[in-house]
Short mmCIF file of C-alpha atoms and ligand atoms in Angstrom, two decimals:
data_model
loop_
_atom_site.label_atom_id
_atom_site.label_comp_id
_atom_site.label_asym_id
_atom_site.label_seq_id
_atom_site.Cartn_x
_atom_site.Cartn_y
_atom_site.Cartn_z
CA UNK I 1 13.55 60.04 -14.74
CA UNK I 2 13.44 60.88 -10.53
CA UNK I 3 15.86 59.61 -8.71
CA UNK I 4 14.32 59.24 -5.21
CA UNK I 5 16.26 58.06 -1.99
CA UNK I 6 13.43 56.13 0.53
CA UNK I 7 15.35 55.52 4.17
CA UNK I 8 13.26 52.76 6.10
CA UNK I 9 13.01 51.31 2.56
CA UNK I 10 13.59 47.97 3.83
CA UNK I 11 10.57 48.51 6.59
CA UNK I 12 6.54 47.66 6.36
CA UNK I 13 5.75 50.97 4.73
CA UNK I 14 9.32 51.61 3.01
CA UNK I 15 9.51 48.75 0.73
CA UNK I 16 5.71 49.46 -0.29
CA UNK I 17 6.88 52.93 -0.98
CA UNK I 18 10.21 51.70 -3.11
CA UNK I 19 7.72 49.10 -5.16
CA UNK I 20 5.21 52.17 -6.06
CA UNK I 21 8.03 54.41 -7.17
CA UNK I 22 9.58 51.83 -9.64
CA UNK I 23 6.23 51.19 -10.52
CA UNK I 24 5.91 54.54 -12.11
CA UNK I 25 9.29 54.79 -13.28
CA UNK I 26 11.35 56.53 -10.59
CA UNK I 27 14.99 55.16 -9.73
CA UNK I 28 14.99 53.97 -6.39
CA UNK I 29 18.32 54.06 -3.46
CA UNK I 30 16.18 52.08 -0.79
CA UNK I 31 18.65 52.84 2.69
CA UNK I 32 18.47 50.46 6.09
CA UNK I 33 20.01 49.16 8.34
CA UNK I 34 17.72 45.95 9.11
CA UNK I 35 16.97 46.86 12.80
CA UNK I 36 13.32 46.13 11.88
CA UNK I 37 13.14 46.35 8.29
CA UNK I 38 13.57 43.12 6.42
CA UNK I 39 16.11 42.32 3.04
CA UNK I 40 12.94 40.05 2.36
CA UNK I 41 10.53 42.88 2.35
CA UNK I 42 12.53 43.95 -1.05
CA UNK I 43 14.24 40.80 -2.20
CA UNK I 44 11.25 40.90 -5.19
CA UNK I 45 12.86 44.18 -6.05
CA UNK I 46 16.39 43.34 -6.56
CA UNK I 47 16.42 42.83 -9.96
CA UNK I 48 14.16 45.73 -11.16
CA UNK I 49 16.13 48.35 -12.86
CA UNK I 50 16.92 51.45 -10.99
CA UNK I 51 16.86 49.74 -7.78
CA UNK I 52 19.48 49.96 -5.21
CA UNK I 53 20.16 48.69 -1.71
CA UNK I 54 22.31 50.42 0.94
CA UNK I 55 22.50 48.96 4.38
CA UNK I 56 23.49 51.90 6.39
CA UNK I 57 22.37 53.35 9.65
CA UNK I 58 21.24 56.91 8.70
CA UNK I 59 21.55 57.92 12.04
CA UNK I 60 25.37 57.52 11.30
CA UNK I 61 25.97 58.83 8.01
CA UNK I 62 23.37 58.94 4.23
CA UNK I 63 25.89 59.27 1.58
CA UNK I 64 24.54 58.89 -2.02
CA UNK I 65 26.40 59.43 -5.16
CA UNK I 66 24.84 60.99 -7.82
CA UNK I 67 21.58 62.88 -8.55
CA UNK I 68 18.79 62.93 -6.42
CA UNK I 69 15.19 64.24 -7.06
CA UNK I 70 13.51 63.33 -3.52
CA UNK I 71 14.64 62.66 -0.32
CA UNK I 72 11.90 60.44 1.71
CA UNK I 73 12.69 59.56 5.64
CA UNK I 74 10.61 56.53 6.69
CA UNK I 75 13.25 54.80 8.66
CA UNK I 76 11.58 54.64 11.98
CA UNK I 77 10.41 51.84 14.26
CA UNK I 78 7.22 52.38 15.07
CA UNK I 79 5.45 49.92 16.88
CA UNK I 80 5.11 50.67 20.90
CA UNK I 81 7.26 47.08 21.67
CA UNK I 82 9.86 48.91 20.16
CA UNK I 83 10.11 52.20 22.29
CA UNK I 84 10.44 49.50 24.79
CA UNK I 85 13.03 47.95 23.13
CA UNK I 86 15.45 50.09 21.51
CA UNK I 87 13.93 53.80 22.58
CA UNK I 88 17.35 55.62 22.12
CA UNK I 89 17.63 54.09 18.64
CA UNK I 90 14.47 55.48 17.84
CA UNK I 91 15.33 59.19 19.01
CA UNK I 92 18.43 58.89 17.16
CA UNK I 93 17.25 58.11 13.98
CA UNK I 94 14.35 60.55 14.24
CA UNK I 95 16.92 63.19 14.95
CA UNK I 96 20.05 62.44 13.61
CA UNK I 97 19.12 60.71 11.10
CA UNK I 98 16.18 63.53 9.91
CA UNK I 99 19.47 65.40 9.77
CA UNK I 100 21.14 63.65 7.89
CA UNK I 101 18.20 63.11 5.16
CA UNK I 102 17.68 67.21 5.18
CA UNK I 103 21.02 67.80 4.52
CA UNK I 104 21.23 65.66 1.79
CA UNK I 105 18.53 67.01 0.36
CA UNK I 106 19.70 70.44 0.47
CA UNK I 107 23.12 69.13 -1.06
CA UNK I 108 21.08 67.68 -3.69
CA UNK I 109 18.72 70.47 -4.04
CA UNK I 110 15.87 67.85 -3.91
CA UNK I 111 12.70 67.98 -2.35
CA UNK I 112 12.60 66.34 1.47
CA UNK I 113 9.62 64.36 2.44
CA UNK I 114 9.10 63.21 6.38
CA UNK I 115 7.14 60.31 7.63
CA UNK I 116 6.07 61.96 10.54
CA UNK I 117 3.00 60.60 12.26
CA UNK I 118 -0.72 61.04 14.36
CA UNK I 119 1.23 60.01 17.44
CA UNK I 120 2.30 63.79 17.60
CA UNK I 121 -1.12 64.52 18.32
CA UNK I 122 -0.38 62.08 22.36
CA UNK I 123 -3.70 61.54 23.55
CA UNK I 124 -5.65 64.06 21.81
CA UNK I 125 -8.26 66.23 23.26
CA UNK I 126 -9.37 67.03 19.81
CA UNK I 127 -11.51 64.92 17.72
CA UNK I 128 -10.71 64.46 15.11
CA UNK I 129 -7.75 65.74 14.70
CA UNK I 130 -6.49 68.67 12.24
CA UNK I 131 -3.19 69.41 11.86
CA UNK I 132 -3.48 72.89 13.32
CA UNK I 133 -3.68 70.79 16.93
CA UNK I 134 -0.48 70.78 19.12
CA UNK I 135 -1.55 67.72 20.83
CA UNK I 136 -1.21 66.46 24.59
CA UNK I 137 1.99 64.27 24.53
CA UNK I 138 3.61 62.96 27.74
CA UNK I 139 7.31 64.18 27.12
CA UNK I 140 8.92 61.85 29.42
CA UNK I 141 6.70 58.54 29.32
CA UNK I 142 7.44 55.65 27.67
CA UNK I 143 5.66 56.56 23.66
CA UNK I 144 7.54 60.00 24.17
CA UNK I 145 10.82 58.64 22.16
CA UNK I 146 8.69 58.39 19.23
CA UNK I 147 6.23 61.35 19.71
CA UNK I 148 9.18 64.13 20.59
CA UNK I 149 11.39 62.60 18.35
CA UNK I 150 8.75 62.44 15.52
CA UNK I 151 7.84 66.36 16.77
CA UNK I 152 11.74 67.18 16.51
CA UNK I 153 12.21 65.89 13.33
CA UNK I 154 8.83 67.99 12.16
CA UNK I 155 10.28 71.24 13.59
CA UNK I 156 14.00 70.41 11.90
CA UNK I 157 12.26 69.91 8.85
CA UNK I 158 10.19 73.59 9.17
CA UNK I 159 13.73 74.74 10.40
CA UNK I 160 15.40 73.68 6.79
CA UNK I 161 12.18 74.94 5.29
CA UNK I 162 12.64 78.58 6.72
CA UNK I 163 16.28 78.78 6.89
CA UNK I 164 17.75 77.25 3.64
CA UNK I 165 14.65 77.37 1.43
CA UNK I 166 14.67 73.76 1.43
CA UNK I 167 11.23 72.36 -0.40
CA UNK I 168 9.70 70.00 2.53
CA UNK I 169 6.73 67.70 3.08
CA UNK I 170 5.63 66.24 6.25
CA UNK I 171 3.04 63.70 6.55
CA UNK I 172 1.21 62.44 9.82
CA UNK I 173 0.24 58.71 9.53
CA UNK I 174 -2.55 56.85 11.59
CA UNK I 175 -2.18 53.11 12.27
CA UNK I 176 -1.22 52.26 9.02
CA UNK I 177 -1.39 48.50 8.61
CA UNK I 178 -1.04 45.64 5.31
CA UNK I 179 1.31 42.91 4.20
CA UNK I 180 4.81 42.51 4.86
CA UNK I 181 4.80 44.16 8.56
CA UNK I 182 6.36 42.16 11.38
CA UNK I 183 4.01 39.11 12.40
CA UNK I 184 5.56 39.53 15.85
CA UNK I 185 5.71 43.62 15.59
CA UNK I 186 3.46 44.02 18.07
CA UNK I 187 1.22 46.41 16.78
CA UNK I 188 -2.63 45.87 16.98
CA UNK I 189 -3.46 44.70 13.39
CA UNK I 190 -0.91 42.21 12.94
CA UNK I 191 -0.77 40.64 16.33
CA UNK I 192 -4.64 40.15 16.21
CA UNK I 193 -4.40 38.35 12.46
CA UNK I 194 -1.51 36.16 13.85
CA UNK I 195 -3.81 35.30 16.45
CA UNK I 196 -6.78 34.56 15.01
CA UNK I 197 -5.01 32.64 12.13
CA UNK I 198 -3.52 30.53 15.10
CA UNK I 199 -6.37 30.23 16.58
CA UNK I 200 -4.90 31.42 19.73
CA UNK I 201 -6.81 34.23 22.19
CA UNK I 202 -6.70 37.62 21.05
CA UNK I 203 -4.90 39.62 23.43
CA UNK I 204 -6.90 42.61 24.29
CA UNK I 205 -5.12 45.33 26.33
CA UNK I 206 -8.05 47.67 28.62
CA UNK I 207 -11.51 47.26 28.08
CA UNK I 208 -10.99 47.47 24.12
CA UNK I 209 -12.90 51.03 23.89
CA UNK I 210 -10.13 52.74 22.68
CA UNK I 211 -10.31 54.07 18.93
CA UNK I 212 -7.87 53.93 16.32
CA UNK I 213 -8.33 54.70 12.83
CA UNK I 214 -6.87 52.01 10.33
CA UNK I 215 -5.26 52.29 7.09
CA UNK I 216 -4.57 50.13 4.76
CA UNK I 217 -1.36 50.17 3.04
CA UNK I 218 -2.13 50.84 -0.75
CA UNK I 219 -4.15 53.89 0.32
CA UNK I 220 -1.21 55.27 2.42
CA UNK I 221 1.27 54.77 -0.53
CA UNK I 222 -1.06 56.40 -3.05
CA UNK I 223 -1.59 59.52 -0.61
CA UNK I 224 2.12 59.86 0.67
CA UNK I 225 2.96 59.92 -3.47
CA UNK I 226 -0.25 62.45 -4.19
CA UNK I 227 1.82 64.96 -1.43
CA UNK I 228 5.57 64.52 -2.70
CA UNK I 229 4.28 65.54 -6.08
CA UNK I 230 1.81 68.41 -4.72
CA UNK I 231 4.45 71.02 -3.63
CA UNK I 232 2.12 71.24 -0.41
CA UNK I 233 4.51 71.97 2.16
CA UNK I 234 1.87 70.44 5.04
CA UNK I 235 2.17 68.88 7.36
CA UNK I 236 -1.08 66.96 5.83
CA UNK I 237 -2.57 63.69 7.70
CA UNK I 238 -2.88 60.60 5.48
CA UNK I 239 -5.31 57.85 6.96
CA UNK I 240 -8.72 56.63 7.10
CA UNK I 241 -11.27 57.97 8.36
CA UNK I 242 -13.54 55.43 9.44
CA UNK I 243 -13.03 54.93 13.62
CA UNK I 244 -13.23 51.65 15.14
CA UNK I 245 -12.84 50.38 18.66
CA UNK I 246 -9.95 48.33 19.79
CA UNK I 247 -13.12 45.69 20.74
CA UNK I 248 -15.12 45.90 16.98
CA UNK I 249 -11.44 45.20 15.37
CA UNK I 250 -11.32 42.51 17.01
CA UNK I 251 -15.03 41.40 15.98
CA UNK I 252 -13.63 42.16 12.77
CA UNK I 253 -10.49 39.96 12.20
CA UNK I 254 -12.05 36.83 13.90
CA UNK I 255 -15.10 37.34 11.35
CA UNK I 256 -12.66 37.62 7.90
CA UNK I 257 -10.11 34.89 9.36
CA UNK I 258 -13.22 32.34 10.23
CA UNK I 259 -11.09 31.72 13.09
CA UNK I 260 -13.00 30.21 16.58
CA UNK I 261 -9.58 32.84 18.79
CA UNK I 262 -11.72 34.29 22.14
CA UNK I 263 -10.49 37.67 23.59
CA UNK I 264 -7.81 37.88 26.56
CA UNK I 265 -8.00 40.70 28.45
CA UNK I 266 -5.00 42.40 29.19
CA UNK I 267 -3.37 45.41 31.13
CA UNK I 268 -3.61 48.78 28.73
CA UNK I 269 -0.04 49.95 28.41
CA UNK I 270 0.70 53.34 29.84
CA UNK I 271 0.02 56.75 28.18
CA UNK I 272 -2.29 54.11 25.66
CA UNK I 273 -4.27 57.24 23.34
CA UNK I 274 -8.16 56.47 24.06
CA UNK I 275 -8.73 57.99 20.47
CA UNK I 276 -7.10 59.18 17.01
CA UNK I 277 -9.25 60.07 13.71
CA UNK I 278 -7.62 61.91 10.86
CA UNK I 279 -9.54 65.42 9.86
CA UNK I 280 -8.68 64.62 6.37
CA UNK I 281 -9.77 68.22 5.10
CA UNK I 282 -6.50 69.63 3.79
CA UNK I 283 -5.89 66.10 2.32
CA UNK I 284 -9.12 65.85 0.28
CA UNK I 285 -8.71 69.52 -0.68
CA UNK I 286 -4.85 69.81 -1.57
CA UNK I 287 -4.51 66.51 -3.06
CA UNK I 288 -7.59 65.59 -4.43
CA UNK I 289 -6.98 62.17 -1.99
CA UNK I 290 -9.27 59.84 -0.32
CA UNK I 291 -8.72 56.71 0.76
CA UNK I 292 -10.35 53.51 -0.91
CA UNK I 293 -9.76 49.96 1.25
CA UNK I 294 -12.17 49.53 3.98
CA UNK I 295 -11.28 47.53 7.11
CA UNK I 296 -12.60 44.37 6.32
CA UNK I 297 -10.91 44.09 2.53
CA UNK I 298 -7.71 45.57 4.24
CA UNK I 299 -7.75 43.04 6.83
CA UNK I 300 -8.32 39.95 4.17
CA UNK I 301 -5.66 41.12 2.21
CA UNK I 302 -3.49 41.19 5.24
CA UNK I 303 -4.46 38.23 6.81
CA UNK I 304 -3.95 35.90 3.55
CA UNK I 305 -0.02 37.23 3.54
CA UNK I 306 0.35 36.04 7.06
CA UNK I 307 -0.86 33.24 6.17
CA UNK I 308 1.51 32.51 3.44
CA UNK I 309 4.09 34.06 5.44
CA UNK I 310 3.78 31.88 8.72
CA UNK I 311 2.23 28.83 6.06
CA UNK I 312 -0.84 28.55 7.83
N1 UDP T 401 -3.49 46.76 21.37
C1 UDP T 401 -4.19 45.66 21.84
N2 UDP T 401 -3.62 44.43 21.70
C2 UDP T 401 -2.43 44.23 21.10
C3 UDP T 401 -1.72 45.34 20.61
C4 UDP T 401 -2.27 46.60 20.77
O1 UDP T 401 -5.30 45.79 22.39
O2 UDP T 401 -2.01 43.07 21.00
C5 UDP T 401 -4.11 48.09 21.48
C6 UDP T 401 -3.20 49.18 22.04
O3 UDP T 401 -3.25 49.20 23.45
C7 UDP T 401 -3.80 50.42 21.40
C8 UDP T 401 -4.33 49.93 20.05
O4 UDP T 401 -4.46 48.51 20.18
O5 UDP T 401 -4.88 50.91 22.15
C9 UDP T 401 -3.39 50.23 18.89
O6 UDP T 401 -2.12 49.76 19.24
P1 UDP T 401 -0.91 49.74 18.23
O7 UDP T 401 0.28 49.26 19.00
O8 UDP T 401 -1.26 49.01 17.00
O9 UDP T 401 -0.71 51.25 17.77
P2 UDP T 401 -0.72 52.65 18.55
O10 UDP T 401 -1.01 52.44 19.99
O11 UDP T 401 0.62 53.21 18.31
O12 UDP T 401 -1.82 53.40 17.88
#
């Protein structure tokens, strides 16, 4: 039976990634500290055998007794109200604490997977993107504590790879969205379905012509999973393909919520990407992957846990 050690497991896509590995049969050591994970977000999970719960900062130390097959570093915020918010946090933990999680895995001689992400890419000048593009990041505006820190923890990761042999992953997310994030997170998906379901305007920031491409949840977990147990070193993006404009998402989530919101139109934050699209070549051909959940379902899905969530 794998033993696997998920850090962030307490977050959005962390405790999705803890349920799917118990689901198959893997022991799970499920590491956070809470800054924007949630002991809710795994409270289901306490009782399943082979689950454990550490609340530790792995920025500070990622002790773990005992065997381990896979190391898997999702602890992150992510959302841009949080590079605001608690920026040097996020640097630390994408460097310190990508430390940490590499040198446990080499202590453990287990495999390391990163969560690293499409926001290496900045505001690409490539579209779509492959992972053989460098990508046009700001490295001193405001996103740039989660780009460069997500790019640091990529090259550490290569480093370990090159230097101790280490067996690596890396995987580049895009705008991955679904139950159990944050209703007041702040990213795009959930603050427009808390909206709508309240009936209160949508807040649009620009025109709404910027692209992002969404993915739902499930499809992320089941792609992340198809990688660990590939041997692919990557890095390999995991999202959808399908491209939609900050405007037609909106269109979208007041259609499956039935909800009479309008749109506010708001400032566009600085350094805002116009566009991101995963080239999902190496993906399809590596892992056989694809992803499934289209927009609408995805949103539907998401929407009716908010609902429950915020009873509404
Ligand atoms: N966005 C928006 N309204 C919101 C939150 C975000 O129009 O309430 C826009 C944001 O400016 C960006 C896109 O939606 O263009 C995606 O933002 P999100 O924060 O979800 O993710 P990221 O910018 O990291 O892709």
């Amino acid at each position: 039976m794998a033993r696997t050690v998920v850090t962030g497991g307490a977050g959005f896509l962390g405790s999705h990634m803890c349920e799917a590995l118990l689901d198959r049969g893997d022991q799970v050591v499920c590491v956070d500290n809470l800054v924007t994970g949630r002991s809710s977000n795994v409270a289901h999970l306490s009782e399943r055998d082979g689950f454990e719960f550490l609340q530790v900062d792995v920025s500070e130390k990622l002790d773990v007794d005992g065997p381990v097959d896979s190391v898997m570093h999702l602890a992150s915020p992510a959302s841009p109200v949080d590079f605001d918010r608690i920026p040097i946090e996020i640097m630390q933990v994408g460097s310190y604490g990508t430390h940490l999680g590499l040198e446990l895995a080499r202590k453990k001689q287990a495999v390391f997977h990163l969560n690293s992400t499409s926001e290496v890419y900045g505001d690409p000048l490539v579209h779509p993107q492959p992972e053989t593009y460098w990508g046009n990041v700001n490295p001193i505006g405001p996103r740039s504590v989660y780009d460069e820190a997500k790019r640091f923890a990529e090259a550490l990761t290569m480093a370990f790879h090159r230097t101790h042999d280490l067996d690596v992953r890396i995987v580049r997310t895009f705008n991955t969205y679904g139950p159990r994030m944050r209703p007041d997170d702040g990213r795009v998906v959930s603050n427009f379905i808390v909206q709508a379901l309240q009936g209160e305007p949508l807040t649009m920031y620009g025109d709404g012509s910027q692209s992002r491409s969404f993915c739902y949840v499930d499809d992320q977990i089941d792609g992340q999973l198809a990688l660990l147990d590939s041997g692919y070193v990557g890095p390999v993006n995991i999202g959808n393909p399908n491209e939609f404009t900050v405007r037609e998402l909106a269109d979208k989530v007041i259609e499956a919520t039935n909800s009479s919101s309008t749109v506010e139109f708001l400032p566009l934050p600085k350094d805002d990407p116009t566009q991101r699209k995963p080239d999902l070549t190496i993906a399809r051909r590596e892992l056989g992957w694809e992803p499934s959940v289209q927009l609408a379902e995805g949103i539907e899905r998401t929407a009716a846990h908010f609902a429950a969530e915020l009873n509404l």
